[in-house]
Amino acid sequence: MKKYILPLAIVIAWVFSAYSAETPAVGPAPIITTVMENGSGSNRVNIVFLSEAYTASMKDRFYSDAKLAIDDMFSRTPYKEYRNFFNVYLVWAVSQDSILSVVQYGETPKTYFGQFGGLNQDWITIDTVSRSFFSEKDPIVSVLVSNDPGSAGEAGQTTKVSLIGIAVVGSGKLRSDPNSFVPEMYASSCAHEVAHALAGLQDEYKGLFAMKPGQTEGRGYINVTTQTNPSLLRWKYWMDETVPIPTPSTEEYIGKVGLFEGGNAYANGWYRPQLKCTMGSYHPDVESRPPFCKVCREAIVKAVYKYVNPIAEFSFDVGDNTTTFAINPPEPTDHPLVINWKVDGVVIATGLKEFPVTDTEIGYGRHTLSVEVADPTEFVRYDPDKLLVKSKEWDVISIPLPDFTGDGMVDFNDFFEFADYFGRKALTKEVQKYDLNWDGKIDFGDFFLLADSFGKKI
């Protein structure tokens, strides 16, 4: 969206150039409202929409503006398929002024986050307010919904804050010409800006910059590059050998992954993976914002899995003869996760969220029980860090009822026989059956297990 608001941003910069930023106006304490909550904040990506330059009378407008952006975002792939991995909240913070309507020329607007003209984001206040509703390490992307068209198209991942990233979208409701407001353009900019903040994606549109001789990208970006060697491209896993490099920007190659010139606001020398993408430019008067390209789509899914662990939520229920292990993973909406339960490295059950372990099935002795959850999504082809594969394991000791005499009852006869071996090491098969906890010796640990079973019938 930056391509379309740059002139307006320049005008606003000039209007306020004579005035220094002031400390944001402190209004009533911000309040939070839940829009969508799919799990613990520590194991979801928490998207927090904050109001900026909305006065007290504009609360309903903020909620409707935010809802427009949220609905659009989660109608788009891959946010749509991974909506269960997100929590979404609205934070209502009252500003004294709205930026372009009530502020007279020559005055500095007093807004909660000190934002005016899209030029003076108060990262620290955004961070402080967002973080105040969550635990210290909960992953958060803050989206500042600014009642100012000049704020459109800003995003950042900054070390100054504890958030994953911050995105700023201008609702544009205060344009001098209300008819110029394009709801689809504003709403879809949210998906674009969140992708910047969450996944570190760059803009894929052309701009006014020109590459200088010998200039290179300087760092490896996910979705734009100056590299033209096909074997060195970061998205080579998505490329078809029949697509020429560089790739002509023609309809023939729409939907193909290649190397299309123009990106990162450069007209030449920089390349993007596909002809059209949510991270690129489009003409809102004649078309809708295109979907994410395959490379950006993959990056967003992988970013989600950096913060969401499908097996973080687990439990086990211990019964007399059966212990049930359970996981509660968030799942994509379009396909199931692959779940494998293993005993000593051998898969013995698949597709189950609950796995019962019984003595007779697992076998007596010490075992390693593990569960592995993998996402087989077609959205990801390259995952060297195994972000989409998570596993957890437990040490399990399966203990038989200590009926040493074989009379079908755990009683004093078994106790007396056990006592004969107390204090010995379990070096032979004869002695090992008294080592109930499989720690190599017959001691009080085994005695307590015997006591727990005393009086039971086999």
CSV table of C-alpha atoms in Angstrom, one decimal:
chain,number,residue,atom,x,y,z
A,1,MET,CA,0.0,0.0,0.0
A,2,LYS,CA,2.9,2.4,0.4
A,3,LYS,CA,2.9,3.0,-3.3
A,4,TYR,CA,-0.5,4.7,-3.1
A,5,ILE,CA,-0.1,6.8,0.0
A,6,LEU,CA,3.4,8.2,-0.4
A,7,PRO,CA,2.3,11.6,-1.8
A,8,LEU,CA,-0.2,12.1,1.1
A,9,ALA,CA,2.4,11.1,3.6
A,10,ILE,CA,4.8,13.7,2.2
A,11,VAL,CA,2.0,16.4,2.5
A,12,ILE,CA,1.3,15.5,6.1
A,13,ALA,CA,5.0,15.5,6.9
A,14,TRP,CA,5.3,19.1,5.6
A,15,VAL,CA,2.2,20.2,7.5
A,16,PHE,CA,3.7,19.0,10.8
A,17,SER,CA,7.3,19.7,10.1
A,18,ALA,CA,7.3,22.8,12.3
A,19,TYR,CA,6.0,21.0,15.3
A,20,SER,CA,7.8,18.5,17.5
A,21,ALA,CA,6.1,15.3,18.8
A,22,GLU,CA,4.7,15.5,22.3
A,23,THR,CA,4.1,12.9,24.8
A,24,PRO,CA,0.9,11.0,23.9
A,25,ALA,CA,-2.3,12.2,25.6
A,26,VAL,CA,-3.2,9.9,28.4
A,27,GLY,CA,-6.9,9.1,28.5
A,28,PRO,CA,-8.8,6.5,30.3
A,29,ALA,CA,-7.0,3.2,30.8
A,30,PRO,CA,-7.3,1.1,27.7
A,31,ILE,CA,-9.7,-1.9,27.7
A,32,ILE,CA,-9.4,-5.2,25.9
A,33,THR,CA,-12.2,-7.1,24.1
A,34,THR,CA,-11.8,-10.7,22.8
A,35,VAL,CA,-12.7,-11.2,19.2
A,36,MET,CA,-11.3,-14.8,18.7
A,37,GLU,CA,-9.6,-16.9,21.3
A,38,ASN,CA,-8.4,-20.4,20.3
A,39,GLY,CA,-6.1,-21.3,23.2
A,40,SER,CA,-3.6,-20.1,25.7
A,41,GLY,CA,-1.9,-16.8,24.9
A,42,SER,CA,1.5,-18.5,25.4
A,43,ASN,CA,0.8,-20.9,22.6
A,44,ARG,CA,-1.0,-18.8,20.0
A,45,VAL,CA,-0.1,-15.8,17.9
A,46,ASN,CA,-1.9,-13.0,19.6
A,47,ILE,CA,-3.0,-10.3,17.2
A,48,VAL,CA,-3.9,-7.1,19.1
A,49,PHE,CA,-5.7,-4.3,17.3
A,50,LEU,CA,-5.3,-0.9,19.0
A,51,SER,CA,-7.3,2.3,18.4
A,52,GLU,CA,-5.4,5.5,17.5
A,53,ALA,CA,-6.8,8.9,16.9
A,54,TYR,CA,-10.3,7.7,17.7
A,55,THR,CA,-12.0,10.0,20.2
A,56,ALA,CA,-14.5,8.8,22.8
A,57,SER,CA,-17.4,9.2,20.5
A,58,MET,CA,-15.8,7.0,17.8
A,59,LYS,CA,-15.7,3.7,19.7
A,60,ASP,CA,-18.3,2.0,17.4
A,61,ARG,CA,-16.4,3.3,14.4
A,62,PHE,CA,-13.1,1.7,15.7
A,63,TYR,CA,-14.8,-1.6,16.3
A,64,SER,CA,-16.3,-1.6,12.8
A,65,ASP,CA,-13.0,-0.6,11.2
A,66,ALA,CA,-11.1,-3.3,13.0
A,67,LYS,CA,-13.8,-5.9,12.2
A,68,LEU,CA,-13.5,-5.0,8.5
A,69,ALA,CA,-9.7,-5.7,8.6
A,70,ILE,CA,-10.0,-8.9,10.7
A,71,ASP,CA,-12.7,-10.4,8.5
A,72,ASP,CA,-10.7,-9.7,5.4
A,73,MET,CA,-7.5,-11.0,6.9
A,74,PHE,CA,-9.0,-14.4,8.0
A,75,SER,CA,-10.7,-14.8,4.6
A,76,ARG,CA,-7.2,-15.0,3.0
A,77,THR,CA,-4.9,-18.0,2.6
A,78,PRO,CA,-3.0,-18.9,4.8
A,79,TYR,CA,-4.5,-17.0,7.7
A,80,LYS,CA,-7.8,-18.7,6.9
A,81,GLU,CA,-6.5,-22.2,7.1
A,82,TYR,CA,-4.5,-21.4,10.3
A,83,ARG,CA,-7.1,-19.3,12.1
A,84,ASN,CA,-7.1,-21.8,15.0
A,85,PHE,CA,-3.5,-20.8,15.7
A,86,PHE,CA,-4.4,-17.2,16.4
A,87,ASN,CA,-6.1,-15.2,19.2
A,88,VAL,CA,-7.5,-11.8,18.2
A,89,TYR,CA,-8.3,-8.9,20.5
A,90,LEU,CA,-9.3,-5.3,20.3
A,91,VAL,CA,-7.8,-2.7,22.6
A,92,TRP,CA,-9.8,0.5,22.9
A,93,ALA,CA,-7.6,3.5,23.8
A,94,VAL,CA,-9.3,6.9,23.7
A,95,SER,CA,-7.5,9.8,22.1
A,96,GLN,CA,-8.2,13.5,22.8
A,97,ASP,CA,-8.1,14.4,19.1
A,98,SER,CA,-8.8,12.8,15.8
A,99,ILE,CA,-6.0,13.7,13.5
A,100,LEU,CA,-7.5,15.5,10.5
A,101,SER,CA,-11.0,16.5,11.6
A,102,VAL,CA,-10.9,18.4,14.8
A,103,VAL,CA,-7.2,19.5,15.0
A,104,GLN,CA,-6.8,23.1,13.8
A,105,TYR,CA,-3.9,24.1,11.6
A,106,GLY,CA,-0.9,24.9,13.7
A,107,GLU,CA,-1.8,22.6,16.5
A,108,THR,CA,-0.2,19.2,17.5
A,109,PRO,CA,-2.9,16.5,17.7
A,110,LYS,CA,-3.1,14.8,21.1
A,111,THR,CA,-3.5,11.1,20.4
A,112,TYR,CA,-3.0,8.1,22.7
A,113,PHE,CA,0.0,6.7,20.8
A,114,GLY,CA,1.4,10.0,19.6
A,115,GLN,CA,0.8,9.0,16.0
A,116,PHE,CA,0.2,11.7,13.4
A,117,GLY,CA,0.7,11.6,9.6
A,118,GLY,CA,2.0,8.0,9.9
A,119,LEU,CA,5.4,9.4,10.9
A,120,ASN,CA,5.8,9.2,14.6
A,121,GLN,CA,4.8,5.8,15.9
A,122,ASP,CA,5.4,5.5,19.6
A,123,TRP,CA,6.7,1.9,19.6
A,124,ILE,CA,7.3,1.9,23.4
A,125,THR,CA,3.7,3.0,24.3
A,126,ILE,CA,2.3,0.5,21.8
A,127,ASP,CA,4.5,-2.2,23.3
A,128,THR,CA,3.6,-1.3,26.9
A,129,VAL,CA,-0.2,-1.2,26.3
A,130,SER,CA,-0.2,-4.4,24.3
A,131,ARG,CA,2.0,-6.3,26.7
A,132,SER,CA,0.0,-5.1,29.8
A,133,PHE,CA,-2.8,-7.6,28.9
A,134,PHE,CA,-0.5,-10.6,28.5
A,135,SER,CA,2.2,-12.6,30.1
A,136,GLU,CA,5.8,-11.6,29.6
A,137,LYS,CA,6.6,-14.0,26.8
A,138,ASP,CA,3.3,-14.4,25.0
A,139,PRO,CA,3.9,-13.8,21.3
A,140,ILE,CA,2.1,-10.6,20.2
A,141,VAL,CA,1.7,-8.8,16.9
A,142,SER,CA,0.2,-5.3,17.5
A,143,VAL,CA,-1.8,-3.6,14.8
A,144,LEU,CA,-2.4,0.1,15.3
A,145,VAL,CA,-5.6,1.0,13.5
A,146,SER,CA,-5.1,4.7,13.0
A,147,ASN,CA,-8.0,7.0,12.1
A,148,ASP,CA,-5.7,8.7,9.6
A,149,PRO,CA,-5.0,7.8,6.0
A,150,GLY,CA,-1.4,8.9,6.3
A,151,SER,CA,-0.7,6.0,8.6
A,152,ALA,CA,-1.4,3.4,6.0
A,153,GLY,CA,1.3,1.0,5.1
A,154,GLU,CA,3.7,1.0,8.0
A,155,ALA,CA,5.1,-2.1,9.7
A,156,GLY,CA,8.2,-2.9,11.7
A,157,GLN,CA,10.0,-5.6,13.7
A,158,THR,CA,12.1,-3.6,16.1
A,159,THR,CA,14.4,-4.6,18.9
A,160,LYS,CA,13.0,-1.7,21.0
A,161,VAL,CA,9.9,-3.7,21.8
A,162,SER,CA,9.0,-7.1,23.2
A,163,LEU,CA,6.5,-7.8,20.5
A,164,ILE,CA,6.9,-10.0,17.5
A,165,GLY,CA,6.3,-6.9,15.4
A,166,ILE,CA,4.1,-3.9,15.0
A,167,ALA,CA,1.9,-3.1,12.0
A,168,VAL,CA,0.1,0.2,11.3
A,169,VAL,CA,-2.9,0.5,9.1
A,170,GLY,CA,-4.7,3.7,8.3
A,171,SER,CA,-8.5,3.4,8.3
A,172,GLY,CA,-8.7,6.5,6.1
A,173,LYS,CA,-12.1,7.5,7.4
A,174,LEU,CA,-10.9,11.1,7.7
A,175,ARG,CA,-9.9,11.7,4.1
A,176,SER,CA,-10.9,15.2,2.8
A,177,ASP,CA,-12.9,13.3,0.2
A,178,PRO,CA,-14.9,10.6,1.9
A,179,ASN,CA,-15.7,9.0,-1.5
A,180,SER,CA,-12.1,8.2,-2.0
A,181,PHE,CA,-12.1,5.7,0.9
A,182,VAL,CA,-11.8,2.1,-0.5
A,183,PRO,CA,-12.9,-0.4,2.2
A,184,GLU,CA,-11.3,-3.3,0.4
A,185,MET,CA,-8.0,-1.5,0.1
A,186,TYR,CA,-7.9,-0.5,3.7
A,187,ALA,CA,-9.0,-4.0,5.0
A,188,SER,CA,-6.6,-5.9,2.8
A,189,SER,CA,-3.7,-3.8,3.9
A,190,CYS,CA,-4.0,-5.5,7.3
A,191,ALA,CA,-3.1,-8.9,5.9
A,192,HIS,CA,-0.2,-7.3,4.1
A,193,GLU,CA,1.1,-5.4,7.1
A,194,VAL,CA,0.7,-8.3,9.5
A,195,ALA,CA,2.8,-10.4,7.1
A,196,HIS,CA,5.6,-7.8,7.4
A,197,ALA,CA,5.5,-7.9,11.2
A,198,LEU,CA,4.9,-11.6,11.7
A,199,ALA,CA,6.9,-13.3,9.0
A,200,GLY,CA,9.5,-10.6,8.1
A,201,LEU,CA,8.3,-10.3,4.5
A,202,GLN,CA,9.3,-7.4,2.3
A,203,ASP,CA,7.2,-5.4,-0.2
A,204,GLU,CA,7.1,-7.0,-3.7
A,205,TYR,CA,6.1,-3.9,-5.6
A,206,LYS,CA,8.2,-1.7,-7.8
A,207,GLY,CA,9.1,1.8,-6.7
A,208,LEU,CA,11.1,4.8,-7.6
A,209,PHE,CA,14.5,3.4,-6.4
A,210,ALA,CA,17.1,2.3,-8.9
A,211,MET,CA,19.9,-0.1,-8.3
A,212,LYS,CA,23.4,1.4,-8.4
A,213,PRO,CA,26.3,-0.4,-10.1
A,214,GLY,CA,27.7,-3.1,-7.8
A,215,GLN,CA,24.9,-2.7,-5.3
A,216,THR,CA,23.5,-6.0,-3.7
A,217,GLU,CA,20.8,-6.7,-1.2
A,218,GLY,CA,23.2,-6.9,1.7
A,219,ARG,CA,21.1,-9.5,3.6
A,220,GLY,CA,19.0,-12.4,2.7
A,221,TYR,CA,15.3,-11.5,2.5
A,222,ILE,CA,12.6,-14.2,2.3
A,223,ASN,CA,10.6,-13.0,-0.7
A,224,VAL,CA,12.8,-10.5,-2.7
A,225,THR,CA,16.4,-10.9,-4.0
A,226,THR,CA,19.0,-9.5,-6.2
A,227,GLN,CA,20.3,-13.0,-6.9
A,228,THR,CA,19.7,-14.3,-10.5
A,229,ASN,CA,21.5,-17.7,-10.3
A,230,PRO,CA,18.6,-20.2,-10.1
A,231,SER,CA,20.5,-22.7,-8.0
A,232,LEU,CA,21.1,-20.0,-5.3
A,233,LEU,CA,17.6,-18.7,-5.1
A,234,ARG,CA,15.9,-19.1,-1.7
A,235,TRP,CA,12.7,-20.2,-3.3
A,236,LYS,CA,14.2,-22.6,-5.8
A,237,TYR,CA,12.1,-25.4,-4.2
A,238,TRP,CA,9.0,-23.8,-5.7
A,239,MET,CA,10.4,-23.3,-9.2
A,240,ASP,CA,9.5,-25.1,-12.4
A,241,GLU,CA,12.5,-25.7,-14.7
A,242,THR,CA,10.4,-24.7,-17.7
A,243,VAL,CA,10.1,-21.1,-16.3
A,244,PRO,CA,12.7,-18.8,-17.8
A,245,ILE,CA,15.0,-16.8,-15.4
A,246,PRO,CA,14.5,-13.8,-15.3
A,247,THR,CA,10.8,-14.4,-15.9
A,248,PRO,CA,8.8,-12.2,-18.3
A,249,SER,CA,6.0,-10.3,-16.6
A,250,THR,CA,3.3,-11.7,-18.8
A,251,GLU,CA,0.0,-13.4,-18.2
A,252,GLU,CA,1.6,-16.7,-19.4
A,253,TYR,CA,3.5,-16.9,-16.1
A,254,ILE,CA,0.7,-15.8,-13.7
A,255,GLY,CA,0.7,-18.4,-10.9
A,256,LYS,CA,4.2,-19.6,-11.7
A,257,VAL,CA,7.2,-19.2,-9.4
A,258,GLY,CA,10.1,-17.6,-11.1
A,259,LEU,CA,12.2,-14.4,-10.9
A,260,PHE,CA,10.1,-11.3,-11.8
A,261,GLU,CA,11.9,-8.0,-11.9
A,262,GLY,CA,10.7,-5.3,-9.5
A,263,GLY,CA,10.5,-5.5,-5.7
A,264,ASN,CA,11.5,-4.0,-2.4
A,265,ALA,CA,10.4,-0.6,-3.9
A,266,TYR,CA,13.0,-0.9,-6.7
A,267,ALA,CA,12.1,-0.7,-10.3
A,268,ASN,CA,15.0,-2.9,-11.4
A,269,GLY,CA,17.7,-5.1,-10.0
A,270,TRP,CA,15.4,-6.6,-7.4
A,271,TYR,CA,13.2,-9.7,-8.1
A,272,ARG,CA,10.2,-11.3,-6.6
A,273,PRO,CA,8.9,-14.9,-6.8
A,274,GLN,CA,5.6,-14.4,-8.5
A,275,LEU,CA,4.0,-11.9,-10.8
A,276,LYS,CA,1.3,-11.0,-8.3
A,277,CYS,CA,1.1,-11.3,-4.5
A,278,THR,CA,-0.6,-9.7,-1.5
A,279,MET,CA,2.9,-8.2,-0.7
A,280,GLY,CA,2.9,-6.5,-4.1
A,281,SER,CA,1.1,-3.7,-5.9
A,282,TYR,CA,-2.4,-3.8,-7.4
A,283,HIS,CA,-5.0,-1.4,-8.7
A,284,PRO,CA,-7.9,-1.2,-6.2
A,285,ASP,CA,-10.1,0.6,-8.7
A,286,VAL,CA,-10.2,-2.3,-11.0
A,287,GLU,CA,-9.2,-5.4,-9.1
A,288,SER,CA,-9.0,-7.0,-5.6
A,289,ARG,CA,-5.7,-7.5,-3.8
A,290,PRO,CA,-4.2,-10.7,-5.1
A,291,PRO,CA,-3.5,-13.7,-2.8
A,292,PHE,CA,-0.2,-14.3,-1.2
A,293,CYS,CA,2.4,-15.9,-3.5
A,294,LYS,CA,3.6,-19.4,-2.7
A,295,VAL,CA,6.8,-18.2,-1.1
A,296,CYS,CA,5.1,-15.7,1.2
A,297,ARG,CA,2.4,-18.2,2.1
A,298,GLU,CA,5.1,-20.7,3.1
A,299,ALA,CA,6.8,-18.0,5.2
A,300,ILE,CA,3.7,-17.1,7.1
A,301,VAL,CA,2.9,-20.7,8.0
A,302,LYS,CA,6.5,-21.3,9.2
A,303,ALA,CA,6.3,-18.1,11.2
A,304,VAL,CA,3.1,-19.3,12.9
A,305,TYR,CA,4.9,-22.6,13.9
A,306,LYS,CA,7.7,-20.6,15.4
A,307,TYR,CA,5.3,-19.5,18.1
A,308,VAL,CA,2.7,-22.3,18.3
A,309,ASN,CA,3.6,-25.8,19.4
A,310,PRO,CA,0.9,-28.3,18.6
A,311,ILE,CA,1.9,-30.6,21.5
A,312,ALA,CA,2.4,-27.9,24.1
A,313,GLU,CA,-0.9,-28.7,25.7
A,314,PHE,CA,-0.8,-32.3,26.9
A,315,SER,CA,-2.1,-34.3,29.9
A,316,PHE,CA,-2.1,-37.8,31.3
A,317,ASP,CA,-4.7,-39.6,33.4
A,318,VAL,CA,-3.4,-42.4,35.6
A,319,GLY,CA,-5.8,-45.3,36.2
A,320,ASP,CA,-5.3,-48.7,38.0
A,321,ASN,CA,-4.1,-50.6,34.9
A,322,THR,CA,-4.1,-47.9,32.2
A,323,THR,CA,-2.5,-44.5,31.8
A,324,THR,CA,-4.0,-42.3,29.1
A,325,PHE,CA,-1.8,-39.7,27.4
A,326,ALA,CA,-3.5,-36.9,25.6
A,327,ILE,CA,-2.6,-33.9,23.4
A,328,ASN,CA,-4.8,-31.0,22.4
A,329,PRO,CA,-3.3,-29.5,19.2
A,330,PRO,CA,-4.7,-26.6,17.2
A,331,GLU,CA,-5.5,-27.9,13.8
A,332,PRO,CA,-5.6,-26.3,10.3
A,333,THR,CA,-9.1,-25.9,8.9
A,334,ASP,CA,-8.4,-27.6,5.6
A,335,HIS,CA,-6.4,-30.8,6.5
A,336,PRO,CA,-5.6,-33.0,9.5
A,337,LEU,CA,-2.3,-33.1,11.3
A,338,VAL,CA,-0.3,-36.4,11.2
A,339,ILE,CA,-0.1,-37.8,14.7
A,340,ASN,CA,2.1,-40.8,15.5
A,341,TRP,CA,2.5,-42.5,18.9
A,342,LYS,CA,5.7,-44.5,19.4
A,343,VAL,CA,6.9,-47.0,22.0
A,344,ASP,CA,10.7,-47.4,22.0
A,345,GLY,CA,10.8,-45.7,18.6
A,346,VAL,CA,8.2,-48.0,16.9
A,347,VAL,CA,5.0,-46.5,15.7
A,348,ILE,CA,2.1,-48.3,17.3
A,349,ALA,CA,-0.8,-45.9,16.9
A,350,THR,CA,-1.6,-43.1,14.4
A,351,GLY,CA,-4.1,-40.3,14.2
A,352,LEU,CA,-5.1,-40.4,17.9
A,353,LYS,CA,-5.2,-37.4,20.2
A,354,GLU,CA,-5.5,-39.8,23.2
A,355,PHE,CA,-3.4,-42.8,23.6
A,356,PRO,CA,-4.1,-45.4,26.4
A,357,VAL,CA,-1.1,-47.3,27.8
A,358,THR,CA,-1.7,-50.6,29.5
A,359,ASP,CA,0.8,-53.0,31.1
A,360,THR,CA,-0.2,-55.9,28.9
A,361,GLU,CA,0.1,-54.0,25.7
A,362,ILE,CA,3.3,-52.0,26.3
A,363,GLY,CA,5.1,-54.8,28.0
A,364,TYR,CA,6.6,-54.8,31.5
A,365,GLY,CA,9.7,-52.8,32.1
A,366,ARG,CA,11.1,-49.4,31.3
A,367,HIS,CA,10.0,-47.8,27.9
A,368,THR,CA,10.2,-44.5,26.0
A,369,LEU,CA,6.7,-43.3,24.9
A,370,SER,CA,6.7,-40.5,22.4
A,371,VAL,CA,4.3,-38.6,20.2
A,372,GLU,CA,5.1,-36.8,17.0
A,373,VAL,CA,2.9,-34.3,15.3
A,374,ALA,CA,3.6,-33.1,11.8
A,375,ASP,CA,1.8,-30.8,9.5
A,376,PRO,CA,1.7,-32.2,5.9
A,377,THR,CA,0.4,-28.9,4.4
A,378,GLU,CA,1.1,-28.3,0.7
A,379,PHE,CA,1.9,-24.7,1.6
A,380,VAL,CA,5.4,-25.6,2.9
A,381,ARG,CA,8.0,-27.3,0.8
A,382,TYR,CA,11.2,-26.3,2.5
A,383,ASP,CA,11.4,-26.7,6.3
A,384,PRO,CA,15.1,-27.4,7.3
A,385,ASP,CA,14.4,-26.4,10.9
A,386,LYS,CA,11.6,-28.9,11.2
A,387,LEU,CA,9.2,-26.1,12.4
A,388,LEU,CA,6.2,-28.2,11.3
A,389,VAL,CA,7.3,-31.3,13.1
A,390,LYS,CA,7.1,-31.4,16.9
A,391,SER,CA,7.6,-34.3,19.3
A,392,LYS,CA,7.5,-35.1,23.0
A,393,GLU,CA,8.6,-38.2,24.9
A,394,TRP,CA,8.1,-39.7,28.3
A,395,ASP,CA,9.9,-42.4,30.3
A,396,VAL,CA,7.3,-45.0,31.2
A,397,ILE,CA,7.7,-47.9,33.6
A,398,SER,CA,5.2,-50.7,33.3
A,399,ILE,CA,5.0,-52.6,36.5
A,400,PRO,CA,3.3,-56.0,36.9
A,401,LEU,CA,1.3,-56.8,40.0
A,402,PRO,CA,3.8,-58.4,42.4
A,403,ASP,CA,2.2,-61.8,42.7
A,404,PHE,CA,5.5,-63.6,43.2
A,405,THR,CA,4.0,-66.8,44.5
A,406,GLY,CA,1.5,-67.2,41.6
A,407,ASP,CA,-1.5,-67.7,43.7
A,408,GLY,CA,-3.5,-64.9,42.1
A,409,MET,CA,-3.3,-62.6,45.2
A,410,VAL,CA,-0.8,-60.0,46.4
A,411,ASP,CA,-0.5,-60.9,50.1
A,412,PHE,CA,1.9,-61.7,52.9
A,413,ASN,CA,3.3,-64.7,51.0
A,414,ASP,CA,4.5,-62.3,48.3
A,415,PHE,CA,5.9,-59.9,51.0
A,416,PHE,CA,7.9,-62.6,52.7
A,417,GLU,CA,9.4,-63.8,49.4
A,418,PHE,CA,10.2,-60.2,48.5
A,419,ALA,CA,11.9,-59.7,51.8
A,420,ASP,CA,14.3,-62.5,51.1
A,421,TYR,CA,15.7,-60.4,48.2
A,422,PHE,CA,15.6,-57.0,49.8
A,423,GLY,CA,18.9,-55.1,49.4
A,424,ARG,CA,20.2,-57.2,46.5
A,425,LYS,CA,21.1,-55.9,43.0
A,426,ALA,CA,19.0,-57.1,40.2
A,427,LEU,CA,21.8,-58.9,38.3
A,428,THR,CA,20.0,-62.1,37.3
A,429,LYS,CA,16.6,-63.0,36.0
A,430,GLU,CA,15.7,-64.6,39.3
A,431,VAL,CA,16.2,-61.4,41.1
A,432,GLN,CA,15.0,-59.0,38.5
A,433,LYS,CA,11.3,-59.8,39.0
A,434,TYR,CA,11.5,-58.2,42.4
A,435,ASP,CA,13.0,-55.0,40.9
A,436,LEU,CA,9.5,-53.5,40.4
A,437,ASN,CA,10.7,-50.0,39.3
A,438,TRP,CA,13.6,-51.3,37.1
A,439,ASP,CA,16.3,-49.3,38.8
A,440,GLY,CA,18.7,-52.3,39.1
A,441,LYS,CA,18.3,-52.9,42.9
A,442,ILE,CA,15.7,-54.2,45.3
A,443,ASP,CA,15.0,-51.4,47.8
A,444,PHE,CA,12.3,-49.3,49.4
A,445,GLY,CA,11.2,-48.0,46.0
A,446,ASP,CA,10.1,-51.5,45.1
A,447,PHE,CA,8.7,-52.1,48.6
A,448,PHE,CA,6.3,-49.1,48.2
A,449,LEU,CA,5.1,-50.4,44.9
A,450,LEU,CA,4.5,-53.8,46.5
A,451,ALA,CA,2.6,-52.0,49.3
A,452,ASP,CA,0.4,-50.2,46.8
A,453,SER,CA,-0.7,-53.5,45.3
A,454,PHE,CA,-1.1,-55.3,48.6
A,455,GLY,CA,-4.5,-57.1,48.8
A,456,LYS,CA,-5.2,-57.0,45.1
A,457,LYS,CA,-6.3,-60.0,43.1
A,458,ILE,CA,-4.7,-60.8,39.7
